[in-house]
Amino acid sequence: MKEPISMAKFQLQLIREIVGKYHQSTSRQHLTGNNHPLRLTERHFPSVYKSAGKNRSRRCVVCSANDKRHESKYECKDCNVGLCVDPCFKIYHCELNY
């Protein structure tokens, strides 16, 4: 039988486990660019997509999620996704399920 631990030690252990679990999943999401973990909480701004190649547009992730194919010359650099300026940029950064 295990020794009982204090409430403070239990809470600290729980916090460490939660942070450890979600820190790893957040890092993976950030690398993929899909569903950026902080897209709903931080301030993001649209920017013009610039590439070295001929294609100077990206597929809009909101349109793609709704079975529409739409190319946009705008992106969110912080989230690393292509987005239509209106209304998709706002939808992506304000709605949990777009």
PDB file of C-alpha atoms in Angstrom:
ATOM      1  CA  MET A   1       0.000   0.000   0.000  1.00  0.00           C
ATOM      2  CA  LYS A   2       1.308   3.443  -0.942  1.00  0.00           C
ATOM      3  CA  GLU A   3       1.864   6.200   1.562  1.00  0.00           C
ATOM      4  CA  PRO A   4      -0.648   9.029   1.319  1.00  0.00           C
ATOM      5  CA  ILE A   5       0.765  12.247  -0.168  1.00  0.00           C
ATOM      6  CA  SER A   6      -0.102  15.803   0.693  1.00  0.00           C
ATOM      7  CA  MET A   7      -2.640  17.721  -1.375  1.00  0.00           C
ATOM      8  CA  ALA A   8       0.084  20.128  -2.554  1.00  0.00           C
ATOM      9  CA  LYS A   9       2.277  17.265  -3.835  1.00  0.00           C
ATOM     10  CA  PHE A  10      -0.713  15.642  -5.539  1.00  0.00           C
ATOM     11  CA  GLN A  11      -1.641  18.899  -7.284  1.00  0.00           C
ATOM     12  CA  LEU A  12       1.941  19.495  -8.398  1.00  0.00           C
ATOM     13  CA  GLN A  13       2.192  15.972  -9.796  1.00  0.00           C
ATOM     14  CA  LEU A  14      -1.130  16.370 -11.605  1.00  0.00           C
ATOM     15  CA  ILE A  15      -0.079  19.700 -13.124  1.00  0.00           C
ATOM     16  CA  ARG A  16       3.205  18.207 -14.358  1.00  0.00           C
ATOM     17  CA  GLU A  17       1.381  15.297 -15.996  1.00  0.00           C
ATOM     18  CA  ILE A  18      -1.163  17.559 -17.693  1.00  0.00           C
ATOM     19  CA  VAL A  19       1.490  19.979 -18.965  1.00  0.00           C
ATOM     20  CA  GLY A  20       3.634  17.072 -20.169  1.00  0.00           C
ATOM     21  CA  LYS A  21       0.761  15.504 -22.066  1.00  0.00           C
ATOM     22  CA  TYR A  22      -0.528  18.643 -23.745  1.00  0.00           C
ATOM     23  CA  HIS A  23       2.870  20.198 -24.394  1.00  0.00           C
ATOM     24  CA  GLN A  24       3.776  17.246 -26.623  1.00  0.00           C
ATOM     25  CA  SER A  25       0.494  17.287 -28.556  1.00  0.00           C
ATOM     26  CA  THR A  26       0.724  21.079 -28.996  1.00  0.00           C
ATOM     27  CA  SER A  27       4.213  20.758 -30.457  1.00  0.00           C
ATOM     28  CA  ARG A  28       3.022  18.178 -32.991  1.00  0.00           C
ATOM     29  CA  GLN A  29       0.073  20.322 -34.050  1.00  0.00           C
ATOM     30  CA  HIS A  30       2.299  23.363 -34.489  1.00  0.00           C
ATOM     31  CA  LEU A  31       4.597  21.462 -36.833  1.00  0.00           C
ATOM     32  CA  THR A  32       1.786  20.307 -39.078  1.00  0.00           C
ATOM     33  CA  GLY A  33       0.206  23.742 -39.380  1.00  0.00           C
ATOM     34  CA  ASN A  34      -3.273  22.198 -39.275  1.00  0.00           C
ATOM     35  CA  ASN A  35      -5.475  23.431 -36.501  1.00  0.00           C
ATOM     36  CA  HIS A  36      -2.843  25.588 -34.852  1.00  0.00           C
ATOM     37  CA  PRO A  37      -3.266  25.260 -31.066  1.00  0.00           C
ATOM     38  CA  LEU A  38      -3.263  28.993 -30.326  1.00  0.00           C
ATOM     39  CA  ARG A  39      -5.319  30.090 -33.321  1.00  0.00           C
ATOM     40  CA  LEU A  40      -8.270  30.990 -31.079  1.00  0.00           C
ATOM     41  CA  THR A  41      -6.376  32.827 -28.347  1.00  0.00           C
ATOM     42  CA  GLU A  42      -3.651  34.927 -29.950  1.00  0.00           C
ATOM     43  CA  ARG A  43      -3.805  37.864 -32.328  1.00  0.00           C
ATOM     44  CA  HIS A  44      -3.180  36.915 -35.946  1.00  0.00           C
ATOM     45  CA  PHE A  45      -3.098  39.058 -39.057  1.00  0.00           C
ATOM     46  CA  PRO A  46      -3.460  38.191 -42.737  1.00  0.00           C
ATOM     47  CA  SER A  47      -0.453  38.626 -45.001  1.00  0.00           C
ATOM     48  CA  VAL A  48       0.156  38.178 -48.707  1.00  0.00           C
ATOM     49  CA  TYR A  49       1.639  34.768 -49.501  1.00  0.00           C
ATOM     50  CA  LYS A  50       5.042  35.084 -51.131  1.00  0.00           C
ATOM     51  CA  SER A  51       6.775  32.129 -52.709  1.00  0.00           C
ATOM     52  CA  ALA A  52       9.811  31.731 -54.908  1.00  0.00           C
ATOM     53  CA  GLY A  53       7.946  29.579 -57.439  1.00  0.00           C
ATOM     54  CA  LYS A  54       5.219  30.402 -59.927  1.00  0.00           C
ATOM     55  CA  ASN A  55       2.331  29.500 -57.618  1.00  0.00           C
ATOM     56  CA  ARG A  56       1.749  32.535 -55.426  1.00  0.00           C
ATOM     57  CA  SER A  57      -1.376  31.164 -53.773  1.00  0.00           C
ATOM     58  CA  ARG A  58      -2.338  28.554 -51.205  1.00  0.00           C
ATOM     59  CA  ARG A  59      -5.421  26.441 -50.644  1.00  0.00           C
ATOM     60  CA  CYS A  60      -7.742  27.925 -48.048  1.00  0.00           C
ATOM     61  CA  VAL A  61      -8.013  25.489 -45.114  1.00  0.00           C
ATOM     62  CA  VAL A  62     -11.540  26.606 -44.201  1.00  0.00           C
ATOM     63  CA  CYS A  63     -12.834  26.185 -47.741  1.00  0.00           C
ATOM     64  CA  SER A  64     -11.065  22.807 -47.993  1.00  0.00           C
ATOM     65  CA  ALA A  65     -12.651  21.641 -44.733  1.00  0.00           C
ATOM     66  CA  ASN A  66     -16.038  22.454 -46.274  1.00  0.00           C
ATOM     67  CA  ASP A  67     -15.339  20.517 -49.498  1.00  0.00           C
ATOM     68  CA  LYS A  68     -14.624  23.639 -51.573  1.00  0.00           C
ATOM     69  CA  ARG A  69     -11.427  24.170 -53.494  1.00  0.00           C
ATOM     70  CA  HIS A  70     -10.383  27.779 -53.300  1.00  0.00           C
ATOM     71  CA  GLU A  71      -6.937  29.252 -53.816  1.00  0.00           C
ATOM     72  CA  SER A  72      -6.032  32.401 -51.912  1.00  0.00           C
ATOM     73  CA  LYS A  73      -3.075  34.732 -52.144  1.00  0.00           C
ATOM     74  CA  TYR A  74      -3.360  35.363 -48.400  1.00  0.00           C
ATOM     75  CA  GLU A  75      -2.155  33.371 -45.411  1.00  0.00           C
ATOM     76  CA  CYS A  76      -1.723  33.473 -41.665  1.00  0.00           C
ATOM     77  CA  LYS A  77       2.037  33.272 -41.162  1.00  0.00           C
ATOM     78  CA  ASP A  78       1.671  32.395 -37.463  1.00  0.00           C
ATOM     79  CA  CYS A  79      -0.517  29.360 -38.218  1.00  0.00           C
ATOM     80  CA  ASN A  80       1.203  28.578 -41.544  1.00  0.00           C
ATOM     81  CA  VAL A  81      -2.078  28.120 -43.424  1.00  0.00           C
ATOM     82  CA  GLY A  82      -3.652  29.644 -46.511  1.00  0.00           C
ATOM     83  CA  LEU A  83      -6.913  31.507 -45.886  1.00  0.00           C
ATOM     84  CA  CYS A  84      -9.382  33.662 -47.790  1.00  0.00           C
ATOM     85  CA  VAL A  85      -9.349  37.110 -46.234  1.00  0.00           C
ATOM     86  CA  ASP A  86     -13.116  37.323 -45.929  1.00  0.00           C
ATOM     87  CA  PRO A  87     -14.767  35.442 -44.254  1.00  0.00           C
ATOM     88  CA  CYS A  88     -12.410  32.463 -43.769  1.00  0.00           C
ATOM     89  CA  PHE A  89      -9.667  34.290 -41.845  1.00  0.00           C
ATOM     90  CA  LYS A  90     -12.154  35.331 -39.166  1.00  0.00           C
ATOM     91  CA  ILE A  91     -13.873  31.930 -39.117  1.00  0.00           C
ATOM     92  CA  TYR A  92     -10.554  30.080 -38.682  1.00  0.00           C
ATOM     93  CA  HIS A  93      -9.487  32.291 -35.779  1.00  0.00           C
ATOM     94  CA  CYS A  94     -12.852  32.583 -34.005  1.00  0.00           C
ATOM     95  CA  GLU A  95     -14.659  29.246 -34.386  1.00  0.00           C
ATOM     96  CA  LEU A  96     -13.499  25.990 -32.828  1.00  0.00           C
ATOM     97  CA  ASN A  97     -15.056  23.823 -35.544  1.00  0.00           C
ATOM     98  CA  TYR A  98     -14.852  25.560 -38.880  1.00  0.00           C
TER      99      TYR A  98
END
